[in-house]
PDB file of C-alpha atoms in Angstrom:
ATOM      1  CA  MET A1309       1.424 -54.650 -23.447  1.00 50.00           C
ATOM      2  CA  PRO A1310       1.260 -53.767 -19.883  1.00 52.00           C
ATOM      3  CA  LYS A1311       3.527 -50.747 -18.622  1.00 52.00           C
ATOM      4  CA  SER A1312       6.657 -51.822 -16.693  1.00 51.00           C
ATOM      5  CA  PRO A1313       6.374 -51.195 -12.853  1.00 53.00           C
ATOM      6  CA  GLU A1314       8.909 -48.213 -13.098  1.00 50.00           C
ATOM      7  CA  ALA A1315       6.752 -46.731 -15.736  1.00 49.00           C
ATOM      8  CA  ALA A1316       3.586 -47.274 -13.889  1.00 51.00           C
ATOM      9  CA  SER A1317       4.831 -45.866 -10.822  1.00 52.00           C
ATOM     10  CA  ALA A1318       6.229 -42.637 -12.624  1.00 51.00           C
ATOM     11  CA  GLY A1319       3.079 -41.965 -14.385  1.00 57.00           C
ATOM     12  CA  PRO A1320       0.708 -40.346 -11.358  1.00 58.00           C
ATOM     13  CA  THR A1321       4.035 -38.173 -10.515  1.00 63.00           C
ATOM     14  CA  GLU A1322       4.286 -36.901 -13.700  1.00 60.00           C
ATOM     15  CA  ALA A1323       0.521 -36.197 -14.198  1.00 56.00           C
ATOM     16  CA  SER A1324       0.242 -34.498 -10.966  1.00 63.00           C
ATOM     17  CA  ALA A1325       3.067 -31.943 -11.534  1.00 70.00           C
ATOM     18  CA  ALA A1326       1.913 -30.971 -14.615  1.00 66.00           C
ATOM     19  CA  PRO A1327      -1.218 -29.004 -13.269  1.00 70.00           C
ATOM     20  CA  ARG A1328       1.480 -27.580 -10.620  1.00 70.00           C
ATOM     21  CA  ARG A1329       3.541 -26.556 -13.455  1.00 68.00           C
ATOM     22  CA  ARG A1330       0.491 -24.992 -15.316  1.00 65.00           C
ATOM     23  CA  GLN A1331      -0.615 -23.032 -12.053  1.00 75.00           C
ATOM     24  CA  ALA A1332       2.852 -21.867 -11.479  1.00 75.00           C
ATOM     25  CA  ARG A1333       2.859 -20.535 -15.178  1.00 81.00           C
ATOM     26  CA  GLY A1334      -0.683 -18.975 -14.461  1.00 81.00           C
ATOM     27  CA  GLU A1335       0.711 -17.249 -11.309  1.00 89.00           C
ATOM     28  CA  ARG A1336       3.772 -15.957 -13.303  1.00 92.00           C
ATOM     29  CA  ARG A1337       1.329 -14.440 -16.007  1.00 94.00           C
ATOM     30  CA  VAL A1338      -0.920 -12.975 -13.269  1.00 95.00           C
ATOM     31  CA  ALA A1339       1.916 -11.179 -11.558  1.00 95.00           C
ATOM     32  CA  GLN A1340       3.331  -9.871 -14.835  1.00 96.00           C
ATOM     33  CA  LEU A1341      -0.063  -8.581 -15.552  1.00 97.00           C
ATOM     34  CA  LEU A1342      -0.812  -7.120 -12.434  1.00 97.00           C
ATOM     35  CA  GLU A1343       2.733  -5.636 -12.576  1.00 96.00           C
ATOM     36  CA  ALA A1344       2.085  -4.108 -16.143  1.00 97.00           C
ATOM     37  CA  ALA A1345      -1.248  -2.496 -14.862  1.00 97.00           C
ATOM     38  CA  ALA A1346       0.551  -1.145 -11.979  1.00 96.00           C
ATOM     39  CA  GLY A1347       2.779   1.076 -14.642  1.00 96.00           C
ATOM     40  CA  VAL A1348      -0.137   2.199 -16.903  1.00 96.00           C
ATOM     41  CA  PHE A1349      -2.288   3.320 -13.816  1.00 95.00           C
ATOM     42  CA  CYS A1350       0.269   5.414 -12.768  1.00 93.00           C
ATOM     43  CA  ARG A1351       1.225   6.872 -15.653  1.00 92.00           C
ATOM     44  CA  ASN A1352      -2.258   7.429 -17.490  1.00 92.00           C
ATOM     45  CA  GLY A1353      -4.520   6.847 -14.221  1.00 91.00           C
ATOM     46  CA  TYR A1354      -7.367   4.400 -13.926  1.00 92.00           C
ATOM     47  CA  ALA A1355      -9.725   6.269 -15.736  1.00 92.00           C
ATOM     48  CA  ALA A1356      -7.479   6.697 -18.627  1.00 93.00           C
ATOM     49  CA  ALA A1357      -6.378   3.016 -18.799  1.00 95.00           C
ATOM     50  CA  SER A1358      -7.114   0.260 -21.403  1.00 96.00           C
ATOM     51  CA  THR A1359      -6.747  -3.575 -21.300  1.00 97.00           C
ATOM     52  CA  ASN A1360      -4.713  -3.114 -24.520  1.00 97.00           C
ATOM     53  CA  ALA A1361      -2.342  -0.760 -22.864  1.00 97.00           C
ATOM     54  CA  ILE A1362      -1.955  -3.177 -20.037  1.00 97.00           C
ATOM     55  CA  ALA A1363      -1.478  -5.978 -22.386  1.00 97.00           C
ATOM     56  CA  ARG A1364       0.924  -3.899 -24.529  1.00 97.00           C
ATOM     57  CA  GLU A1365       2.812  -3.104 -21.436  1.00 97.00           C
ATOM     58  CA  ALA A1366       2.820  -6.815 -20.328  1.00 96.00           C
ATOM     59  CA  GLY A1367       4.138  -7.902 -23.795  1.00 96.00           C
ATOM     60  CA  VAL A1368       1.207 -10.255 -24.247  1.00 96.00           C
ATOM     61  CA  SER A1369      -1.766 -10.411 -26.501  1.00 96.00           C
ATOM     62  CA  PRO A1370      -5.374  -8.795 -25.158  1.00 96.00           C
ATOM     63  CA  GLY A1371      -6.622 -12.520 -25.482  1.00 96.00           C
ATOM     64  CA  THR A1372      -3.712 -13.631 -23.327  1.00 96.00           C
ATOM     65  CA  LEU A1373      -4.993 -10.942 -20.793  1.00 96.00           C
ATOM     66  CA  TYR A1374      -8.672 -12.042 -21.060  1.00 96.00           C
ATOM     67  CA  GLN A1375      -7.646 -15.697 -20.118  1.00 95.00           C
ATOM     68  CA  PHE A1376      -7.043 -14.187 -16.774  1.00 96.00           C
ATOM     69  CA  PHE A1377      -9.023 -11.021 -16.369  1.00 96.00           C
ATOM     70  CA  PRO A1378     -12.496 -10.312 -17.968  1.00 96.00           C
ATOM     71  CA  ASN A1379     -11.954  -6.334 -17.992  1.00 96.00           C
ATOM     72  CA  LYS A1380      -9.975  -3.406 -16.627  1.00 95.00           C
ATOM     73  CA  GLU A1381     -11.933  -3.348 -13.428  1.00 95.00           C
ATOM     74  CA  ALA A1382     -11.254  -7.018 -11.945  1.00 96.00           C
ATOM     75  CA  ILE A1383      -7.190  -6.354 -12.586  1.00 96.00           C
ATOM     76  CA  ALA A1384      -7.570  -3.169 -10.900  1.00 95.00           C
ATOM     77  CA  VAL A1385      -9.402  -4.763  -7.922  1.00 94.00           C
ATOM     78  CA  GLN A1386      -6.895  -7.727  -7.512  1.00 95.00           C
ATOM     79  CA  LEU A1387      -4.033  -5.073  -7.616  1.00 95.00           C
ATOM     80  CA  GLY A1388      -5.779  -2.929  -5.078  1.00 93.00           C
ATOM     81  CA  ASP A1389      -6.426  -6.285  -2.868  1.00 94.00           C
ATOM     82  CA  THR A1390      -2.633  -7.195  -3.246  1.00 94.00           C
ATOM     83  CA  LEU A1391      -1.209  -3.905  -2.592  1.00 95.00           C
ATOM     84  CA  LEU A1392      -3.569  -3.283   0.501  1.00 94.00           C
ATOM     85  CA  HIS A1393      -2.714  -6.045   1.753  1.00 94.00           C
ATOM     86  CA  LYS A1394       0.687  -5.060   2.027  1.00 95.00           C
ATOM     87  CA  ALA A1395       0.252  -1.480   2.968  1.00 95.00           C
ATOM     88  CA  TYR A1396      -1.690  -3.098   6.267  1.00 95.00           C
ATOM     89  CA  GLU A1397       1.257  -5.052   6.999  1.00 95.00           C
ATOM     90  CA  THR A1398       3.667  -2.175   6.269  1.00 95.00           C
ATOM     91  CA  HIS A1399       1.406   0.080   8.627  1.00 94.00           C
ATOM     92  CA  GLY A1400       1.102  -2.486  11.402  1.00 93.00           C
ATOM     93  CA  GLN A1401       4.779  -2.907  11.704  1.00 93.00           C
ATOM     94  CA  ALA A1402       5.223   1.111  11.800  1.00 95.00           C
ATOM     95  CA  PHE A1403       2.554   1.717  14.264  1.00 94.00           C
ATOM     96  CA  GLN A1404       3.999  -1.153  16.639  1.00 93.00           C
ATOM     97  CA  PRO A1405       3.964  -0.357  20.490  1.00 91.00           C
ATOM     98  CA  GLU A1406       7.936  -0.220  20.619  1.00 92.00           C
ATOM     99  CA  ASN A1407       7.899   2.781  18.070  1.00 92.00           C
ATOM    100  CA  LEU A1408       4.951   4.336  19.988  1.00 87.00           C
ATOM    101  CA  ARG A1409       7.210   4.538  22.996  1.00 87.00           C
ATOM    102  CA  LEU A1410       9.749   6.815  21.454  1.00 92.00           C
ATOM    103  CA  PRO A1411      10.290  10.101  21.759  1.00 93.00           C
ATOM    104  CA  LEU A1412       7.883  11.905  19.586  1.00 93.00           C
ATOM    105  CA  PRO A1413      10.673  13.159  16.723  1.00 95.00           C
ATOM    106  CA  ARG A1414      11.978   9.400  16.783  1.00 95.00           C
ATOM    107  CA  MET A1415       8.475   8.435  16.560  1.00 95.00           C
ATOM    108  CA  LEU A1416       7.994  10.196  13.576  1.00 96.00           C
ATOM    109  CA  ASP A1417      10.903   8.715  12.252  1.00 97.00           C
ATOM    110  CA  ALA A1418      10.139   5.311  12.951  1.00 96.00           C
ATOM    111  CA  VAL A1419       6.367   5.513  11.640  1.00 96.00           C
ATOM    112  CA  ILE A1420       6.917   7.730   8.717  1.00 96.00           C
ATOM    113  CA  ASP A1421       9.898   6.340   7.102  1.00 97.00           C
ATOM    114  CA  PRO A1422       8.432   2.790   6.387  1.00 96.00           C
ATOM    115  CA  VAL A1423       5.118   4.416   5.118  1.00 96.00           C
ATOM    116  CA  ILE A1424       6.552   6.526   2.791  1.00 96.00           C
ATOM    117  CA  ALA A1425       9.039   3.796   1.367  1.00 96.00           C
ATOM    118  CA  PHE A1426       6.105   1.559   0.846  1.00 95.00           C
ATOM    119  CA  GLN A1427       4.164   4.310  -0.984  1.00 94.00           C
ATOM    120  CA  CYS A1428       7.384   5.468  -3.280  1.00 94.00           C
ATOM    121  CA  GLU A1429       7.759   1.857  -4.295  1.00 94.00           C
ATOM    122  CA  ASN A1430       4.070   1.016  -4.789  1.00 94.00           C
ATOM    123  CA  PRO A1431       2.629   4.382  -6.438  1.00 92.00           C
ATOM    124  CA  ALA A1432       0.052   2.316  -7.886  1.00 93.00           C
ATOM    125  CA  LEU A1433      -1.527   2.253  -4.783  1.00 91.00           C
ATOM    126  CA  TRP A1434      -1.659   5.956  -4.798  1.00 88.00           C
ATOM    127  CA  ALA A1435      -3.226   6.127  -8.243  1.00 89.00           C
ATOM    128  CA  LEU A1436      -6.070   3.564  -7.540  1.00 89.00           C
ATOM    129  CA  MET A1437      -6.784   5.119  -4.110  1.00 86.00           C
ATOM    130  CA  HIS A1438      -7.220   8.614  -5.159  1.00 82.00           C
ATOM    131  CA  GLY A1439      -7.638   8.365  -9.076  1.00 76.00           C
ATOM    132  CA  SER A1440     -11.174   8.945 -11.207  1.00 79.00           C
ATOM    133  CA  GLY A1441     -13.492   6.527 -11.769  1.00 84.00           C
ATOM    134  CA  ILE A1442     -12.114   3.671  -9.633  1.00 83.00           C
ATOM    135  CA  PRO A1443     -14.476   0.744  -9.000  1.00 83.00           C
ATOM    136  CA  GLY A1444     -16.574   0.848  -5.740  1.00 84.00           C
ATOM    137  CA  HIS A1445     -14.702  -2.072  -4.181  1.00 84.00           C
ATOM    138  CA  ILE A1446     -11.476  -0.203  -4.181  1.00 86.00           C
ATOM    139  CA  ASP A1447     -13.304   2.721  -2.793  1.00 84.00           C
ATOM    140  CA  ALA A1448     -14.905   1.109  -0.205  1.00 90.00           C
ATOM    141  CA  GLU A1449     -11.727  -0.703   0.669  1.00 90.00           C
ATOM    142  CA  HIS A1450      -9.900   2.761   0.984  1.00 88.00           C
ATOM    143  CA  LYS A1451     -12.656   4.119   3.140  1.00 91.00           C
ATOM    144  CA  ALA A1452     -11.765   0.990   5.275  1.00 93.00           C
ATOM    145  CA  PHE A1453      -8.556   1.420   5.139  1.00 92.00           C
ATOM    146  CA  HIS A1454      -8.474   5.250   6.029  1.00 92.00           C
ATOM    147  CA  GLU A1455     -10.641   4.391   9.169  1.00 94.00           C
ATOM    148  CA  THR A1456      -7.779   1.967  10.189  1.00 94.00           C
ATOM    149  CA  LEU A1457      -4.999   4.499  10.090  1.00 94.00           C
ATOM    150  CA  GLN A1458      -7.323   7.215  11.905  1.00 95.00           C
ATOM    151  CA  LEU A1459      -7.949   4.828  14.589  1.00 95.00           C
ATOM    152  CA  ARG A1460      -4.036   4.049  14.739  1.00 95.00           C
ATOM    153  CA  VAL A1461      -3.203   7.739  14.990  1.00 96.00           C
ATOM    154  CA  GLU A1462      -5.706   8.289  17.500  1.00 96.00           C
ATOM    155  CA  GLY A1463      -4.254   5.510  19.557  1.00 93.00           C
ATOM    156  CA  THR A1464      -1.038   6.980  19.539  1.00 93.00           C
ATOM    157  CA  LEU A1465      -2.371  10.502  20.414  1.00 94.00           C
ATOM    158  CA  SER A1466      -4.073   8.946  23.695  1.00 92.00           C
ATOM    159  CA  THR A1467      -0.439   7.820  24.560  1.00 88.00           C
ATOM    160  CA  PHE A1468       1.411  11.273  23.672  1.00 88.00           C
ATOM    161  CA  ALA A1469      -1.741  13.532  24.653  1.00 92.00           C
ATOM    162  CA  PRO A1470      -4.053  11.294  27.059  1.00 92.00           C
ATOM    163  CA  GLY A1471      -5.758  14.967  28.068  1.00 93.00           C
ATOM    164  CA  LEU A1472      -7.341  15.228  24.740  1.00 95.00           C
ATOM    165  CA  THR A1473     -11.034  14.503  24.779  1.00 96.00           C
ATOM    166  CA  PRO A1474     -12.400  11.930  21.939  1.00 96.00           C
ATOM    167  CA  ALA A1475     -13.470  14.799  19.574  1.00 97.00           C
ATOM    168  CA  GLU A1476     -10.059  16.390  19.742  1.00 96.00           C
ATOM    169  CA  ARG A1477      -8.171  13.292  19.450  1.00 96.00           C
ATOM    170  CA  ALA A1478     -10.609  12.581  16.132  1.00 97.00           C
ATOM    171  CA  ARG A1479     -10.053  15.944  14.791  1.00 97.00           C
ATOM    172  CA  THR A1480      -6.432  16.292  15.433  1.00 97.00           C
ATOM    173  CA  ALA A1481      -5.565  12.374  13.714  1.00 97.00           C
ATOM    174  CA  ASN A1482      -7.826  13.571  10.709  1.00 97.00           C
ATOM    175  CA  MET A1483      -5.322  16.629  10.576  1.00 97.00           C
ATOM    176  CA  VAL A1484      -2.580  14.902  10.804  1.00 97.00           C
ATOM    177  CA  LEU A1485      -3.516  12.407   8.068  1.00 96.00           C
ATOM    178  CA  SER A1486      -4.675  15.350   5.725  1.00 96.00           C
ATOM    179  CA  ILE A1487      -1.167  17.177   6.091  1.00 97.00           C
ATOM    180  CA  PHE A1488       0.535  13.557   5.513  1.00 96.00           C
ATOM    181  CA  LYS A1489      -1.694  13.023   2.455  1.00 93.00           C
ATOM    182  CA  SER A1490      -1.080  16.486   1.158  1.00 94.00           C
ATOM    183  CA  ALA A1491       2.728  16.370   1.189  1.00 96.00           C
ATOM    184  CA  LEU A1492       2.811  12.522   0.083  1.00 94.00           C
ATOM    185  CA  ASP A1493       1.477  14.194  -3.359  1.00 90.00           C
ATOM    186  CA  LEU A1494       4.535  16.186  -3.426  1.00 92.00           C
ATOM    187  CA  ILE A1495       6.989  13.297  -2.157  1.00 95.00           C
ATOM    188  CA  LEU A1496       5.662  11.105  -5.024  1.00 93.00           C
ATOM    189  CA  THR A1497       6.232  13.384  -7.704  1.00 91.00           C
ATOM    190  CA  THR A1498       9.836  13.919  -6.868  1.00 94.00           C
ATOM    191  CA  GLU A1499      13.048  11.983  -6.519  1.00 94.00           C
ATOM    192  CA  GLY A1500      16.444  11.804  -4.668  1.00 95.00           C
ATOM    193  CA  ASP A1501      17.661  14.716  -2.577  1.00 96.00           C
ATOM    194  CA  GLU A1502      14.576  16.925  -3.498  1.00 97.00           C
ATOM    195  CA  ARG A1503      12.115  13.905  -2.030  1.00 96.00           C
ATOM    196  CA  ALA A1504      14.389  13.626   1.221  1.00 96.00           C
ATOM    197  CA  ALA A1505      13.987  17.272   1.777  1.00 97.00           C
ATOM    198  CA  TYR A1506      10.074  16.915   1.210  1.00 97.00           C
ATOM    199  CA  VAL A1507      10.033  14.011   3.607  1.00 97.00           C
ATOM    200  CA  ALA A1508      12.125  16.326   6.157  1.00 97.00           C
ATOM    201  CA  GLU A1509       9.746  19.148   5.912  1.00 98.00           C
ATOM    202  CA  LEU A1510       6.715  16.759   6.354  1.00 98.00           C
ATOM    203  CA  LYS A1511       8.203  15.824   9.810  1.00 98.00           C
ATOM    204  CA  THR A1512       9.140  19.080  10.796  1.00 98.00           C
ATOM    205  CA  VAL A1513       5.497  20.427   9.928  1.00 98.00           C
ATOM    206  CA  LEU A1514       4.063  17.201  12.015  1.00 97.00           C
ATOM    207  CA  LEU A1515       6.504  18.019  15.008  1.00 97.00           C
ATOM    208  CA  ARG A1516       5.524  21.675  15.417  1.00 97.00           C
ATOM    209  CA  TYR A1517       1.738  20.678  15.135  1.00 97.00           C
ATOM    210  CA  LEU A1518       2.160  17.803  17.681  1.00 96.00           C
ATOM    211  CA  GLU A1519       4.606  19.333  19.923  1.00 95.00           C
ATOM    212  CA  PRO A1520       2.472  21.800  21.795  1.00 95.00           C
ATOM    213  CA  LEU A1521      -0.126  18.671  22.495  1.00 94.00           C
ATOM    214  CA  VAL A1522       2.434  16.446  24.140  1.00 90.00           C
ATOM    215  CA  THR A1523       1.767  15.900  27.604  1.00 84.00           C
ATOM    216  CA  VAL A1524       3.302  12.451  28.313  1.00 76.00           C
ATOM    217  CA  HIS A1525       7.095  12.204  27.357  1.00 66.00           C
ATOM    218  CA  PRO A1526       8.487   8.865  26.705  1.00 64.00           C
ATOM    219  CA  ALA A1527      11.782   7.883  28.125  1.00 55.00           C
ATOM    220  CA  THR A1528      14.719   9.260  25.907  1.00 46.00           C
ATOM    221  CA  ALA A1529      16.800   6.229  26.510  1.00 38.00           C
TER     222      ALA A1529
END
């Protein structure tokens, strides 16, 4: 029996909506698995984590996990790529030109605060970047990310301390990043007032290290 005009016109719309619903469900499941993996990697480290542990954390069967990821490495790579993309955005906002024109103490606040907030909200990035046995892709992306940060810090130093030679700028930038990394180890293992105290200590250390190098003082207004 021929379909009515109403049924005929509704059919394609319903048919096209079904794949979109399946896609949306798939995206939600992937996000659920990545969130679970982040928790497992933070608690156990990448090397000790397993797909079974990630599936349990997500509240799904291992078979469901394997519908979306073939192994632990694939999960880590996608999670690392997602978090690194967000990290690049956060650091880009922190190092925006208006922040770099602030006096040194205020500039440290403007740059450090959002970066630390991001790291505290996404500790899995730290676990993946500095854990043992991480996939080669993540290691390569981490090195590229570090190089980008190095160049940003060097660019900031060229504004505040234009008298430094390129070699001195690179060495100072590397020292700044090493100090930050060491402090972040402490910051991520604390909470509340203790975390705030370590953040304040980090800023004090960087201020005392950088202040003698400053030869150009931005406007204090």
